[in-house]
Amino acid sequence: MNTQMTEPENLPPPVYQLMSSNAEALEAQERVIAATQRELRIFDMNARTLHDRGFGSPARIEVLRTMLLSTRGHKMRIALHDVKGIESELPRLMDLLARFSGQILIHRTFGAAAEARDPMIIADEDHFWRKLNIDQPRSVLTMYNAVDTRPFIDRFEEIWEKSELAVSGSTLGL
């Protein structure tokens, strides 16, 4: 009996790409988001930078809406350092949160997590886009590679542990 594990034959080859411009980064982010089958994890600085990454565009919101509608098991978690202005910067995302409040969480970081400077978008366990530093345009795209994605999932989870619910989809109490 052969106990050696084999790679699935239908899986595309891993992709690793370094991007040096914001335009390339936006295309890479679209690829990661489009690849999401179960969970999308997003870490960014604030509502403005999230908006600049396309989360305010009607097309991006439609992709996210379609993903969330496809099954109630789909989740999206967003961690931001600062949530001020999220209603004005990202009204479409806020509408999506109101409609899918059981599937979307938006947290604000605190403590050590508030020092993180490497925004990222992670789809499931296999795909990610990561900006190397908020002050630099360079970023990295990795697709179809669970081994390379795992450290960034762990990094996101560390940030998530040091965050708290900051924006609710409910208007109760207003």
Coordinates of N, CA, C and O in Angstrom, one line a residue:
M1 N 0.8 -1.2 0.0 CA 0.0 0.0 0.0 C 0.9 1.2 0.0 O 1.8 1.4 0.8
N2 N 0.6 2.2 -0.9 CA 1.3 3.4 -1.0 C 0.7 4.5 -0.1 O -0.4 4.8 -0.3
T3 N 1.5 4.9 0.9 CA 0.9 5.9 1.8 C 1.4 7.3 1.5 O 1.1 8.3 2.2
Q4 N 2.1 7.5 0.4 CA 2.6 8.8 0.0 C 1.4 9.6 -0.5 O 0.6 9.2 -1.2
M5 N 1.3 10.9 0.0 CA 0.3 11.8 -0.4 C 0.6 12.4 -1.7 O 1.7 12.7 -2.0
T6 N -0.4 12.5 -2.5 CA -0.3 13.1 -3.9 C -1.1 14.4 -3.9 O -2.1 14.5 -3.3
E7 N -0.6 15.3 -4.8 CA -1.4 16.5 -5.0 C -2.6 16.3 -5.9 O -2.5 15.4 -6.8
P8 N -3.7 16.9 -5.7 CA -4.8 16.8 -6.6 C -4.4 17.2 -8.0 O -3.7 18.2 -8.2
E9 N -4.9 16.4 -9.0 CA -4.4 16.6 -10.4 C -5.1 17.9 -11.0 O -4.5 18.5 -11.8
N10 N -6.2 18.3 -10.5 CA -6.9 19.4 -11.1 C -6.5 20.8 -10.5 O -7.0 21.8 -10.9
L11 N -5.7 20.8 -9.5 CA -5.3 22.0 -8.8 C -4.3 22.8 -9.7 O -3.3 22.2 -10.2
P12 N -4.6 24.0 -10.0 CA -3.6 24.8 -10.8 C -2.2 24.9 -10.1 O -2.2 24.8 -8.9
P13 N -1.2 25.1 -10.8 CA 0.1 25.3 -10.2 C 0.1 26.5 -9.3 O -0.5 27.5 -9.6
P14 N 1.0 26.5 -8.2 CA 1.1 27.7 -7.4 C 1.5 28.9 -8.1 O 2.3 28.8 -9.1
V15 N 1.0 30.1 -7.7 CA 1.4 31.3 -8.3 C 2.0 32.2 -7.2 O 1.6 32.2 -6.1
Y16 N 3.2 32.8 -7.5 CA 3.8 33.7 -6.7 C 4.2 34.9 -7.5 O 4.9 34.7 -8.5
Q17 N 3.7 36.1 -7.1 CA 4.0 37.3 -8.0 C 4.3 38.5 -7.1 O 3.5 38.7 -6.1
L18 N 5.3 39.2 -7.4 CA 5.7 40.4 -6.7 C 5.1 41.6 -7.5 O 5.4 41.6 -8.7
M19 N 4.4 42.5 -6.9 CA 3.8 43.6 -7.6 C 4.5 44.9 -7.1 O 4.8 45.0 -5.9
S20 N 4.7 45.9 -8.0 CA 5.4 47.1 -7.6 C 4.5 48.3 -7.8 O 5.0 49.4 -7.5
S21 N 3.3 48.1 -8.2 CA 2.4 49.3 -8.4 C 1.0 49.0 -7.7 O 0.6 47.9 -7.6
N22 N 0.3 50.1 -7.5 CA -1.0 49.9 -6.9 C -2.0 49.3 -7.9 O -2.9 48.6 -7.5
A23 N -1.8 49.6 -9.2 CA -2.7 49.0 -10.2 C -2.5 47.5 -10.2 O -3.5 46.7 -10.3
E24 N -1.3 47.0 -10.2 CA -1.0 45.6 -10.1 C -1.6 45.0 -8.9 O -2.2 43.9 -8.9
A25 N -1.5 45.7 -7.8 CA -2.0 45.2 -6.5 C -3.5 45.0 -6.6 O -4.1 44.0 -6.1
L26 N -4.2 46.0 -7.2 CA -5.7 45.9 -7.3 C -6.1 44.7 -8.1 O -7.1 44.0 -7.7
E27 N -5.4 44.4 -9.2 CA -5.7 43.2 -10.0 C -5.5 41.9 -9.1 O -6.2 41.0 -9.2
A28 N -4.4 41.9 -8.4 CA -4.1 40.8 -7.5 C -5.2 40.6 -6.5 O -5.6 39.4 -6.2
Q29 N -5.6 41.7 -5.9 CA -6.7 41.6 -4.9 C -8.0 41.0 -5.5 O -8.6 40.2 -4.8
E30 N -8.3 41.4 -6.7 CA -9.5 40.9 -7.4 C -9.3 39.4 -7.5 O -10.3 38.6 -7.4
R31 N -8.1 38.9 -7.9 CA -7.9 37.5 -8.1 C -8.1 36.7 -6.8 O -8.7 35.6 -6.8
V32 N -7.6 37.2 -5.7 CA -7.8 36.6 -4.4 C -9.2 36.5 -4.0 O -9.7 35.5 -3.6
I33 N -9.9 37.6 -4.1 CA -11.3 37.7 -3.7 C -12.2 36.7 -4.6 O -13.0 36.0 -4.1
A34 N -11.9 36.7 -5.9 CA -12.6 35.8 -6.8 C -12.4 34.3 -6.5 O -13.2 33.5 -6.7
A35 N -11.3 34.0 -5.8 CA -10.9 32.6 -5.5 C -11.6 32.1 -4.2 O -11.6 31.0 -3.9
T36 N -12.2 33.0 -3.5 CA -12.8 32.7 -2.2 C -13.9 31.7 -2.3 O -14.9 31.9 -3.1
Q37 N -13.8 30.6 -1.6 CA -14.9 29.6 -1.6 C -15.6 29.5 -0.2 O -16.7 29.1 -0.2
R38 N -14.9 29.9 0.9 CA -15.5 29.8 2.2 C -15.4 31.1 3.1 O -16.3 31.6 3.6
E39 N -14.1 31.6 3.2 CA -13.9 32.7 4.1 C -12.9 33.7 3.5 O -11.8 33.3 3.0
L40 N -13.2 34.9 3.7 CA -12.4 36.0 3.3 C -11.9 36.8 4.5 O -12.8 37.2 5.3
R41 N -10.6 36.9 4.7 CA -10.0 37.6 5.9 C -9.3 38.8 5.3 O -8.5 38.7 4.4
I42 N -9.6 40.0 5.9 CA -9.1 41.2 5.5 C -8.5 42.0 6.6 O -9.2 42.2 7.7
F43 N -7.3 42.4 6.5 CA -6.7 43.3 7.5 C -6.2 44.6 6.8 O -5.5 44.5 5.8
D44 N -6.6 45.8 7.3 CA -6.1 47.0 6.7 C -6.1 48.1 7.8 O -6.4 47.9 8.9
M45 N -5.6 49.3 7.3 CA -5.4 50.4 8.3 C -6.7 51.0 8.7 O -6.9 51.2 9.9
N46 N -7.5 51.4 7.7 CA -8.7 52.2 8.0 C -9.7 52.1 6.9 O -9.4 51.5 5.9
A47 N -10.8 52.8 7.0 CA -11.8 52.8 6.0 C -11.3 53.4 4.7 O -11.6 52.9 3.6
R48 N -10.5 54.4 4.8 CA -9.9 55.1 3.5 C -9.0 54.1 2.7 O -9.2 54.0 1.5
T49 N -8.1 53.4 3.4 CA -7.3 52.5 2.7 C -8.1 51.3 2.1 O -7.8 50.8 1.1
L50 N -9.1 50.9 2.9 CA -10.0 49.8 2.4 C -10.7 50.3 1.2 O -10.9 49.5 0.2
H51 N -11.2 51.5 1.2 CA -11.9 52.1 0.0 C -10.9 52.1 -1.2 O -11.3 51.8 -2.3
D52 N -9.7 52.6 -0.9 CA -8.7 52.6 -2.0 C -8.4 51.3 -2.6 O -7.9 51.2 -3.7
R53 N -8.6 50.2 -1.9 CA -8.4 48.8 -2.4 C -9.6 48.3 -3.1 O -9.7 47.1 -3.4
G54 N -10.6 49.2 -3.3 CA -11.8 48.8 -4.1 C -13.0 48.3 -3.3 O -14.0 48.0 -3.9
F55 N -13.0 48.4 -2.0 CA -14.1 47.9 -1.2 C -15.3 48.9 -1.2 O -16.3 48.6 -0.6
G56 N -15.1 50.0 -1.9 CA -16.2 50.9 -2.0 C -16.9 50.8 -3.4 O -17.9 51.4 -3.6
S57 N -16.3 50.1 -4.3 CA -16.8 50.0 -5.7 C -18.0 49.1 -5.8 O -18.1 48.1 -5.2
P58 N -19.0 49.5 -6.6 CA -20.1 48.6 -6.9 C -19.8 47.2 -7.4 O -20.4 46.3 -6.9
A59 N -18.8 47.2 -8.2 CA -18.4 45.8 -8.8 C -17.8 44.9 -7.7 O -18.2 43.7 -7.6
R60 N -17.0 45.5 -6.8 CA -16.4 44.7 -5.7 C -17.6 44.2 -4.7 O -17.6 43.1 -4.3
I61 N -18.4 45.1 -4.4 CA -19.5 44.8 -3.5 C -20.4 43.7 -4.1 O -20.9 42.8 -3.4
E62 N -20.6 43.8 -5.4 CA -21.4 42.7 -6.1 C -20.8 41.4 -6.0 O -21.4 40.3 -5.8
V63 N -19.5 41.3 -6.2 CA -18.7 40.1 -6.1 C -18.9 39.5 -4.6 O -19.1 38.3 -4.4
L64 N -18.7 40.4 -3.6 CA -18.9 40.0 -2.2 C -20.3 39.5 -2.0 O -20.5 38.5 -1.3
R65 N -21.3 40.2 -2.5 CA -22.7 39.9 -2.3 C -23.0 38.5 -2.8 O -23.6 37.7 -2.2
T66 N -22.5 38.3 -4.0 CA -22.7 37.0 -4.7 C -22.1 35.9 -3.9 O -22.7 34.8 -3.7
M67 N -20.9 36.1 -3.4 CA -20.2 35.1 -2.6 C -21.0 34.8 -1.3 O -21.2 33.6 -1.0
L68 N -21.5 35.8 -0.6 CA -22.2 35.6 0.6 C -23.6 35.0 0.4 O -24.0 34.2 1.2
L69 N -24.2 35.3 -0.8 CA -25.5 34.7 -1.1 C -25.4 33.2 -1.4 O -26.3 32.5 -1.2
S70 N -24.2 32.8 -1.9 CA -24.1 31.4 -2.5 C -24.3 30.4 -1.4 O -24.8 29.3 -1.7
T71 N -23.9 30.7 -0.1 CA -24.2 29.8 1.0 C -24.0 30.5 2.3 O -23.2 31.4 2.4
R72 N -24.8 30.2 3.3 CA -24.8 30.9 4.6 C -23.5 30.6 5.3 O -23.1 31.3 6.2
G73 N -22.7 29.6 4.8 CA -21.4 29.3 5.4 C -20.3 30.2 5.1 O -19.2 30.2 5.7
H74 N -20.5 31.0 4.1 CA -19.4 32.0 3.7 C -19.3 33.1 4.7 O -20.3 33.6 5.2
K75 N -18.1 33.4 5.0 CA -17.8 34.4 6.1 C -16.8 35.4 5.5 O -15.9 35.1 4.7
M76 N -16.9 36.6 6.1 CA -15.9 37.7 5.8 C -15.6 38.4 7.1 O -16.5 38.9 7.8
R77 N -14.3 38.4 7.4 CA -13.9 39.1 8.6 C -12.9 40.2 8.2 O -12.0 40.0 7.5
I78 N -13.2 41.4 8.8 CA -12.4 42.6 8.5 C -11.8 43.1 9.8 O -12.6 43.4 10.7
A79 N -10.5 43.3 9.8 CA -9.9 44.0 11.0 C -9.2 45.3 10.5 O -8.5 45.3 9.6
L80 N -9.6 46.4 11.2 CA -9.0 47.7 10.9 C -8.4 48.3 12.1 O -9.0 48.1 13.2
H81 N -7.4 49.1 11.9 CA -6.9 49.9 13.0 C -7.9 51.0 13.5 O -8.0 51.3 14.6
D82 N -8.5 51.6 12.5 CA -9.4 52.7 12.7 C -10.6 52.6 11.9 O -10.5 52.4 10.7
V83 N -11.8 52.6 12.5 CA -13.0 52.5 11.8 C -13.8 53.8 11.6 O -14.9 53.8 11.0
K84 N -13.1 54.9 12.0 CA -13.8 56.2 11.8 C -14.0 56.5 10.4 O -13.2 56.2 9.5
G85 N -15.2 57.0 10.1 CA -15.5 57.3 8.7 C -16.0 56.1 7.8 O -16.1 56.3 6.6
I86 N -16.1 55.0 8.4 CA -16.5 53.8 7.6 C -17.8 54.0 6.9 O -18.0 53.6 5.8
E87 N -18.8 54.7 7.6 CA -20.1 54.9 7.0 C -20.0 55.8 5.8 O -20.6 55.5 4.7
S88 N -19.2 56.8 5.8 CA -19.1 57.8 4.7 C -18.1 57.2 3.6 O -18.4 57.5 2.4
E89 N -17.1 56.5 4.0 CA -16.1 56.0 3.0 C -16.7 54.8 2.3 O -16.4 54.5 1.1
L90 N -17.4 53.9 3.0 CA -17.8 52.6 2.5 C -19.3 52.4 2.7 O -19.7 51.3 3.3
P91 N -20.2 53.2 2.2 CA -21.6 53.0 2.4 C -22.1 51.7 1.8 O -23.0 51.0 2.4
R92 N -21.6 51.3 0.7 CA -22.0 50.0 0.1 C -21.6 48.8 0.9 O -22.3 47.8 1.1
L93 N -20.4 48.9 1.5 CA -20.0 47.8 2.4 C -20.8 47.8 3.7 O -21.2 46.7 4.2
M94 N -21.2 48.9 4.2 CA -22.1 49.0 5.3 C -23.5 48.4 5.0 O -24.1 47.7 5.9
D95 N -24.0 48.7 3.8 CA -25.2 48.1 3.4 C -25.1 46.5 3.3 O -26.0 45.8 3.8
L96 N -24.0 46.1 2.8 CA -23.7 44.6 2.8 C -23.7 44.0 4.2 O -24.2 43.0 4.4
L97 N -23.0 44.8 5.1 CA -23.0 44.3 6.5 C -24.4 44.2 7.1 O -24.7 43.3 7.8
A98 N -25.2 45.2 6.8 CA -26.6 45.2 7.3 C -27.4 44.0 6.8 O -28.1 43.3 7.5
R99 N -27.1 43.6 5.5 CA -27.9 42.5 4.9 C -27.3 41.2 5.3 O -28.1 40.2 5.3
F100 N -26.0 41.1 5.6 CA -25.4 39.8 5.9 C -24.7 39.9 7.3 O -23.6 39.4 7.4
S101 N -25.4 40.4 8.2 CA -24.7 40.7 9.6 C -24.3 39.4 10.2 O -23.4 39.4 11.0
G102 N -24.9 38.3 9.9 CA -24.4 37.0 10.5 C -23.2 36.4 9.8 O -22.6 35.4 10.3
Q103 N -22.8 37.0 8.7 CA -21.7 36.5 7.9 C -20.5 37.4 7.9 O -19.4 37.0 7.4
I104 N -20.7 38.7 8.2 CA -19.6 39.7 8.2 C -19.3 40.2 9.6 O -20.3 40.6 10.3
L105 N -18.1 40.3 9.9 CA -17.6 40.9 11.1 C -16.6 42.0 10.8 O -15.7 41.8 10.0
I106 N -16.7 43.2 11.5 CA -15.8 44.2 11.3 C -15.3 44.6 12.7 O -16.0 45.0 13.5
H107 N -14.0 44.4 12.9 CA -13.3 44.6 14.2 C -12.3 45.8 14.1 O -11.8 46.1 13.0
R108 N -12.0 46.3 15.3 CA -11.0 47.4 15.4 C -9.9 46.7 16.3 O -10.1 46.1 17.3
T109 N -8.6 46.9 15.9 CA -7.5 46.4 16.6 C -7.2 47.2 17.8 O -7.6 48.4 17.9
F110 N -6.5 46.6 18.8 CA -6.0 47.3 19.9 C -4.7 46.6 20.4 O -4.3 45.5 19.9
G111 N -4.0 47.2 21.3 CA -2.8 46.6 21.9 C -1.7 46.4 20.8 O -1.6 47.2 19.9
A112 N -1.0 45.3 20.9 CA 0.1 45.0 19.9 C -0.4 44.9 18.5 O 0.3 45.2 17.6
A113 N -1.7 44.5 18.3 CA -2.2 44.4 16.9 C -2.3 45.7 16.2 O -2.2 45.8 15.0
A114 N -2.4 46.8 17.0 CA -2.5 48.1 16.5 C -1.2 48.6 15.8 O -1.2 49.7 15.2
E115 N -0.2 47.9 16.0 CA 1.1 48.2 15.5 C 1.4 47.6 14.1 O 2.3 47.9 13.4
A116 N 0.5 46.6 13.7 CA 0.7 45.9 12.4 C 0.7 46.9 11.3 O -0.1 47.8 11.2
R117 N 1.5 46.7 10.3 CA 1.6 47.6 9.1 C 1.7 46.9 7.8 O 2.2 47.4 6.8
D118 N 1.1 45.7 7.8 CA 1.2 44.9 6.5 C -0.2 44.4 6.1 O -0.6 43.3 6.4
P119 N -1.0 45.3 5.5 CA -2.4 44.9 5.1 C -2.4 43.6 4.3 O -1.4 43.3 3.5
M120 N -3.5 42.9 4.4 CA -3.6 41.6 3.7 C -5.0 41.2 3.4 O -5.9 41.6 4.1
I121 N -5.2 40.4 2.4 CA -6.4 39.8 2.0 C -6.2 38.3 1.8 O -5.3 38.0 1.0
I122 N -6.9 37.5 2.5 CA -6.6 36.0 2.5 C -7.9 35.4 2.1 O -9.0 35.6 2.8
A123 N -7.9 34.5 1.1 CA -9.0 33.7 0.7 C -8.8 32.3 1.1 O -7.8 31.6 0.7
D124 N -9.7 31.8 2.0 CA -9.6 30.4 2.4 C -8.3 30.1 3.0 O -7.7 30.9 3.7
E125 N -7.7 28.9 2.6 CA -6.4 28.5 3.1 C -5.3 28.5 2.1 O -4.2 28.1 2.3
D126 N -5.6 29.0 0.9 CA -4.7 28.8 -0.3 C -4.2 30.1 -1.0 O -3.3 30.0 -1.8
H127 N -4.9 31.2 -0.7 CA -4.6 32.4 -1.6 C -4.4 33.6 -0.7 O -5.2 33.8 0.3
F128 N -3.5 34.5 -1.0 CA -3.4 35.7 -0.3 C -2.7 36.8 -1.1 O -1.9 36.5 -2.0
W129 N -3.1 38.0 -0.8 CA -2.4 39.2 -1.3 C -1.9 39.9 0.0 O -2.7 40.0 1.0
R130 N -0.7 40.5 0.0 CA -0.2 41.1 1.2 C 0.7 42.3 0.7 O 1.6 42.1 -0.1
K131 N 0.4 43.4 1.3 CA 1.3 44.6 1.1 C 2.5 44.5 2.1 O 2.2 44.2 3.3
L132 N 3.7 44.6 1.6 CA 4.8 44.4 2.5 C 4.9 45.4 3.6 O 5.4 45.1 4.7
N133 N 4.5 46.6 3.3 CA 4.5 47.7 4.3 C 3.6 48.8 3.8 O 3.6 49.1 2.6
I134 N 2.8 49.3 4.7 CA 1.8 50.3 4.3 C 2.4 51.5 3.6 O 1.8 52.1 2.7
D135 N 3.7 51.8 3.9 CA 4.3 53.0 3.3 C 5.0 52.7 2.0 O 5.5 53.7 1.4
Q136 N 5.0 51.5 1.5 CA 5.6 51.1 0.2 C 4.6 50.6 -0.7 O 3.6 49.9 -0.3
P137 N 4.7 50.7 -2.0 CA 3.8 50.2 -3.0 C 3.9 48.7 -3.3 O 3.0 48.1 -3.8
R138 N 5.0 48.1 -2.9 CA 5.3 46.7 -3.2 C 4.3 45.8 -2.4 O 4.0 46.0 -1.3
S139 N 3.8 44.7 -3.1 CA 3.0 43.7 -2.5 C 3.2 42.4 -3.2 O 3.9 42.3 -4.2
V140 N 2.7 41.3 -2.5 CA 2.9 40.0 -3.0 C 1.5 39.3 -3.2 O 0.6 39.4 -2.4
L141 N 1.4 38.5 -4.2 CA 0.3 37.6 -4.5 C 0.7 36.2 -4.5 O 1.8 35.8 -5.1
T142 N 0.0 35.4 -3.7 CA 0.3 33.9 -3.8 C -1.1 33.2 -3.9 O -2.0 33.5 -3.2
M143 N -1.1 32.3 -4.9 CA -2.4 31.6 -5.2 C -2.1 30.1 -5.2 O -1.0 29.7 -5.6
Y144 N -3.0 29.3 -4.7 CA -3.0 27.8 -4.8 C -1.8 27.3 -4.0 O -1.1 26.4 -4.4
N145 N -1.5 27.9 -2.8 CA -0.4 27.4 -2.1 C -0.7 27.5 -0.6 O -0.5 28.6 0.1
A146 N -1.2 26.4 0.0 CA -1.6 26.4 1.4 C -0.4 26.6 2.3 O -0.5 27.2 3.4
V147 N 0.8 26.0 1.9 CA 2.0 26.1 2.8 C 2.4 27.6 3.0 O 2.7 28.0 4.1
D148 N 2.5 28.3 1.9 CA 2.9 29.7 2.0 C 1.8 30.6 2.6 O 2.1 31.7 3.1
T149 N 0.5 30.2 2.5 CA -0.6 31.0 3.0 C -0.7 30.8 4.5 O -1.1 31.8 5.2
R150 N -0.4 29.7 5.0 CA -0.6 29.4 6.5 C 0.0 30.4 7.4 O -0.6 30.8 8.3
P151 N 1.3 30.9 7.2 CA 1.8 31.9 8.2 C 1.0 33.2 8.2 O 0.9 33.9 9.2
F152 N 0.4 33.5 7.1 CA -0.4 34.8 7.0 C -1.8 34.6 7.6 O -2.4 35.5 8.2
I153 N -2.3 33.4 7.5 CA -3.5 33.1 8.3 C -3.3 33.2 9.8 O -4.0 33.8 10.5
D154 N -2.1 32.6 10.2 CA -1.7 32.7 11.6 C -1.6 34.2 12.0 O -2.0 34.6 13.1
R155 N -0.9 35.0 11.2 CA -0.7 36.4 11.4 C -2.1 37.1 11.6 O -2.3 37.9 12.5
F156 N -3.0 36.8 10.6 CA -4.3 37.4 10.7 C -5.0 37.0 12.0 O -5.6 37.9 12.7
E157 N -4.9 35.8 12.4 CA -5.6 35.3 13.6 C -5.0 36.0 14.8 O -5.8 36.3 15.8
E158 N -3.7 36.2 14.9 CA -3.1 37.0 16.0 C -3.7 38.4 16.0 O -4.0 38.9 17.1
I159 N -3.8 39.0 14.9 CA -4.4 40.4 14.8 C -5.8 40.3 15.3 O -6.3 41.1 16.1
W160 N -6.6 39.3 14.8 CA -8.0 39.2 15.2 C -8.2 39.0 16.7 O -9.1 39.5 17.2
E161 N -7.3 38.2 17.3 CA -7.4 38.0 18.7 C -7.2 39.3 19.5 O -7.8 39.4 20.6
K162 N -6.5 40.2 19.0 CA -6.3 41.5 19.6 C -7.2 42.6 18.9 O -6.7 43.7 18.6
S163 N -8.4 42.3 18.7 CA -9.4 43.2 18.1 C -10.7 43.0 18.8 O -10.9 42.0 19.5
E164 N -11.6 43.9 18.6 CA -12.9 43.9 19.1 C -13.9 44.3 18.1 O -13.6 45.1 17.2
L165 N -15.2 43.8 18.3 CA -16.2 44.2 17.4 C -16.4 45.7 17.4 O -16.5 46.3 18.5
A166 N -16.4 46.4 16.3 CA -16.4 47.8 16.2 C -17.5 48.4 15.4 O -18.0 49.5 15.6
V167 N -18.0 47.6 14.4 CA -19.1 48.0 13.6 C -20.1 46.9 13.5 O -19.8 45.8 13.2
S168 N -21.4 47.3 13.7 CA -22.5 46.3 13.7 C -23.4 46.5 12.5 O -23.6 47.6 12.1
G169 N -24.0 45.4 12.1 CA -24.9 45.5 11.0 C -26.3 45.8 11.5 O -27.2 46.1 10.7
S170 N -26.5 45.9 12.8 CA -27.8 46.1 13.4 C -27.9 47.6 13.7 O -27.0 48.3 14.1
T171 N -29.1 48.1 13.6 CA -29.4 49.5 14.0 C -30.1 49.6 15.3 O -30.6 50.6 15.7
L172 N -30.2 48.5 16.0 CA -30.9 48.4 17.3 C -30.2 49.4 18.3 O -29.0 49.6 18.3
G173 N -31.0 50.1 19.0 CA -30.5 51.1 20.0 C -30.1 52.4 19.4 O -29.7 53.3 20.1
L174 N -30.3 52.6 18.1 CA -30.1 54.0 17.5 C -31.3 54.8 17.6 O -32.4 54.4 17.6

